[in-house]
mmCIF file of N, CA and C in Angstrom:
data_model
loop_
_atom_site.group_PDB
_atom_site.id
_atom_site.type_symbol
_atom_site.label_atom_id
_atom_site.label_comp_id
_atom_site.label_asym_id
_atom_site.label_seq_id
_atom_site.Cartn_x
_atom_site.Cartn_y
_atom_site.Cartn_z
ATOM 1 N N LEU N 17 13.490 59.314 -22.292
ATOM 2 C CA LEU N 17 14.308 58.097 -22.774
ATOM 3 C C LEU N 17 13.770 56.821 -22.101
ATOM 4 N N THR N 18 13.495 56.879 -20.907
ATOM 5 C CA THR N 18 13.068 55.735 -20.253
ATOM 6 C C THR N 18 11.638 55.156 -20.871
ATOM 7 N N ARG N 19 10.905 56.112 -21.200
ATOM 8 C CA ARG N 19 9.525 55.939 -21.837
ATOM 9 C C ARG N 19 9.878 54.880 -23.140
ATOM 10 N N PHE N 20 10.904 55.355 -23.900
ATOM 11 C CA PHE N 20 11.051 54.730 -25.129
ATOM 12 C C PHE N 20 11.748 53.390 -24.894
ATOM 13 N N GLU N 21 12.619 53.149 -23.845
ATOM 14 C CA GLU N 21 13.112 51.941 -23.348
ATOM 15 C C GLU N 21 11.898 50.923 -23.000
ATOM 16 N N LYS N 22 11.037 51.391 -22.270
ATOM 17 C CA LYS N 22 9.993 50.610 -21.827
ATOM 18 C C LYS N 22 9.082 50.207 -23.066
ATOM 19 N N THR N 23 8.789 50.998 -23.894
ATOM 20 C CA THR N 23 8.169 50.679 -25.081
ATOM 21 C C THR N 23 8.949 49.719 -26.042
ATOM 22 N N ASN N 24 10.243 49.925 -26.152
ATOM 23 C CA ASN N 24 11.036 49.018 -26.752
ATOM 24 C C ASN N 24 10.947 47.476 -26.215
ATOM 25 N N GLU N 25 11.032 47.592 -24.767
ATOM 26 C CA GLU N 25 10.979 46.207 -24.192
ATOM 27 C C GLU N 25 9.564 45.589 -24.323
ATOM 28 N N MET N 26 8.427 46.409 -24.305
ATOM 29 C CA MET N 26 7.239 45.889 -24.406
ATOM 30 C C MET N 26 7.067 45.294 -25.862
ATOM 31 N N LEU N 27 7.601 46.046 -26.864
ATOM 32 C CA LEU N 27 7.599 45.347 -28.284
ATOM 33 C C LEU N 27 8.461 44.027 -28.315
ATOM 34 N N SER N 28 9.569 44.019 -27.636
ATOM 35 C CA SER N 28 10.400 42.900 -27.838
ATOM 36 C C SER N 28 9.600 41.715 -27.056
ATOM 37 N N ASN N 29 8.947 41.959 -25.996
ATOM 38 C CA ASN N 29 8.095 40.747 -25.433
ATOM 39 C C ASN N 29 7.115 40.396 -26.262
ATOM 40 N N PHE N 30 6.503 41.350 -27.019
ATOM 41 C CA PHE N 30 5.324 41.072 -27.886
ATOM 42 C C PHE N 30 5.899 40.239 -28.968
ATOM 43 N N ASN N 31 7.089 40.519 -29.556
ATOM 44 C CA ASN N 31 7.521 39.844 -30.672
ATOM 45 C C ASN N 31 7.897 38.525 -30.345
ATOM 46 N N SER N 32 8.571 38.241 -29.167
ATOM 47 C CA SER N 32 9.057 36.833 -28.780
ATOM 48 C C SER N 32 7.606 36.059 -28.505
ATOM 49 N N LEU N 33 6.632 36.586 -27.878
ATOM 50 C CA LEU N 33 5.434 35.859 -27.762
ATOM 51 C C LEU N 33 4.710 35.518 -29.114
ATOM 52 N N SER N 34 4.757 36.464 -29.858
ATOM 53 C CA SER N 34 4.046 36.212 -31.208
ATOM 54 C C SER N 34 4.744 35.235 -31.970
ATOM 55 N N SER N 35 6.194 35.223 -31.782
ATOM 56 C CA SER N 35 7.006 34.071 -32.608
ATOM 57 C C SER N 35 6.592 32.756 -31.946
ATOM 58 N N THR N 36 6.576 32.717 -30.714
ATOM 59 C CA THR N 36 6.207 31.232 -30.188
ATOM 60 C C THR N 36 4.833 30.989 -30.467
ATOM 61 N N ARG N 37 3.915 31.796 -30.406
ATOM 62 C CA ARG N 37 2.555 31.494 -30.704
ATOM 63 C C ARG N 37 2.419 31.090 -32.177
ATOM 64 N N TYR N 38 3.111 31.777 -33.052
ATOM 65 C CA TYR N 38 3.170 31.339 -34.331
ATOM 66 C C TYR N 38 3.645 30.075 -34.811
ATOM 67 N N GLN N 39 4.682 29.660 -34.021
ATOM 68 C CA GLN N 39 5.190 28.203 -34.373
ATOM 69 C C GLN N 39 4.271 27.204 -33.792
ATOM 70 N N ASP N 40 3.520 27.371 -32.721
ATOM 71 C CA ASP N 40 2.416 26.505 -32.267
ATOM 72 C C ASP N 40 1.387 26.403 -33.443
ATOM 73 N N ILE N 41 0.858 27.448 -33.769
ATOM 74 C CA ILE N 41 -0.314 27.491 -34.744
ATOM 75 C C ILE N 41 0.146 26.944 -36.124
ATOM 76 N N GLU N 42 1.572 27.153 -36.474
ATOM 77 C CA GLU N 42 1.950 26.803 -37.912
ATOM 78 C C GLU N 42 1.903 25.230 -37.819
ATOM 79 N N ALA N 43 2.418 24.534 -36.746
ATOM 80 C CA ALA N 43 2.291 23.068 -36.758
ATOM 81 C C ALA N 43 0.837 22.515 -36.954
ATOM 82 N N GLN N 44 -0.052 23.310 -36.223
ATOM 83 C CA GLN N 44 -1.465 22.730 -36.277
ATOM 84 C C GLN N 44 -1.943 23.021 -37.663
ATOM 85 N N PHE N 45 -1.745 24.243 -38.371
ATOM 86 C CA PHE N 45 -2.094 24.415 -39.563
ATOM 87 C C PHE N 45 -1.576 23.625 -40.655
ATOM 88 N N ARG N 46 -0.385 23.167 -40.520
ATOM 89 C CA ARG N 46 0.296 22.096 -41.476
ATOM 90 C C ARG N 46 -0.398 20.735 -41.312
ATOM 91 N N LYS N 47 -0.832 20.390 -40.181
ATOM 92 C CA LYS N 47 -1.587 19.139 -40.041
ATOM 93 C C LYS N 47 -2.928 19.222 -40.706
ATOM 94 N N HIS N 48 -3.585 20.465 -40.562
ATOM 95 C CA HIS N 48 -4.897 20.617 -41.257
ATOM 96 C C HIS N 48 -4.649 20.697 -42.810
ATOM 97 N N ILE N 49 -3.716 21.118 -43.259
ATOM 98 C CA ILE N 49 -3.453 21.322 -44.655
ATOM 99 C C ILE N 49 -3.289 19.660 -45.198
ATOM 100 N N ASN N 50 -2.401 18.907 -44.335
ATOM 101 C CA ASN N 50 -2.208 17.524 -44.946
ATOM 102 C C ASN N 50 -3.478 16.696 -44.854
ATOM 103 N N LEU N 51 -4.322 17.091 -43.838
ATOM 104 C CA LEU N 51 -5.521 16.292 -43.707
ATOM 105 C C LEU N 51 -6.492 16.722 -44.932
ATOM 106 N N MET N 52 -6.575 18.011 -45.261
ATOM 107 C CA MET N 52 -7.399 18.300 -46.332
ATOM 108 C C MET N 52 -6.824 17.910 -47.678
ATOM 109 N N ASN N 53 -5.535 17.755 -47.863
ATOM 110 C CA ASN N 53 -5.021 17.197 -49.132
ATOM 111 C C ASN N 53 -5.268 15.530 -49.151
ATOM 112 N N ALA N 54 -5.271 14.974 -48.111
ATOM 113 C CA ALA N 54 -5.572 13.600 -48.135
ATOM 114 C C ALA N 54 -7.119 13.316 -48.419
ATOM 115 N N SER N 55 -7.873 14.224 -47.731
ATOM 116 C CA SER N 55 -9.481 14.147 -48.216
ATOM 117 C C SER N 55 -9.566 14.403 -49.504
ATOM 118 N N LYS N 56 -9.048 15.384 -50.005
ATOM 119 C CA LYS N 56 -9.178 15.809 -51.480
ATOM 120 C C LYS N 56 -8.877 14.470 -52.412
ATOM 121 N N LYS N 57 -7.595 13.784 -52.057
ATOM 122 C CA LYS N 57 -7.302 12.653 -52.851
ATOM 123 C C LYS N 57 -8.266 11.628 -52.927
ATOM 124 N N ASP N 58 -8.848 11.350 -51.562
ATOM 125 C CA ASP N 58 -9.741 10.277 -51.357
ATOM 126 C C ASP N 58 -11.192 10.626 -52.176
ATOM 127 N N LEU N 59 -11.530 11.807 -52.079
ATOM 128 C CA LEU N 59 -12.802 12.286 -52.788
ATOM 129 C C LEU N 59 -12.465 12.059 -54.335
ATOM 130 N N GLU N 60 -11.417 12.568 -54.735
ATOM 131 C CA GLU N 60 -11.114 12.449 -56.241
ATOM 132 C C GLU N 60 -11.142 10.942 -56.572
ATOM 133 N N GLN N 61 -10.564 9.915 -55.786
ATOM 134 C CA GLN N 61 -10.626 8.507 -56.109
ATOM 135 C C GLN N 61 -12.087 8.079 -56.341
ATOM 136 N N ILE N 62 -12.894 8.450 -55.163
ATOM 137 C CA ILE N 62 -14.179 7.991 -55.231
ATOM 138 C C ILE N 62 -14.986 8.651 -56.375
ATOM 139 N N PHE N 63 -14.786 9.857 -56.764
ATOM 140 C CA PHE N 63 -15.427 10.355 -58.027
ATOM 141 C C PHE N 63 -15.091 9.594 -59.268
ATOM 142 N N LYS N 64 -13.866 9.092 -59.369
ATOM 143 C CA LYS N 64 -13.498 8.498 -60.506
ATOM 144 C C LYS N 64 -14.099 7.085 -60.359
ATOM 145 N N ARG N 65 -14.293 6.475 -59.369
ATOM 146 C CA ARG N 65 -14.812 5.220 -59.308
ATOM 147 C C ARG N 65 -16.496 5.190 -59.664
ATOM 148 N N ILE N 66 -17.028 6.351 -59.294
ATOM 149 C CA ILE N 66 -18.373 6.594 -59.526
ATOM 150 C C ILE N 66 -18.583 6.893 -61.045
ATOM 151 N N ARG N 67 -17.693 7.422 -61.751
ATOM 152 C CA ARG N 67 -17.914 7.659 -63.271
ATOM 153 C C ARG N 67 -17.562 6.414 -63.770
#
């Protein structure tokens, strides 16, 4: 029983760490998405001007 409790505790720690890490990465990922969307819009405007 103590082995299962220890395993459960380790999984809980892993889940909390993963949740925290995911929140950090998600914010960075959203910034990159916004940057890529802005770059796409700029490139589309440039392409329209060239045509």
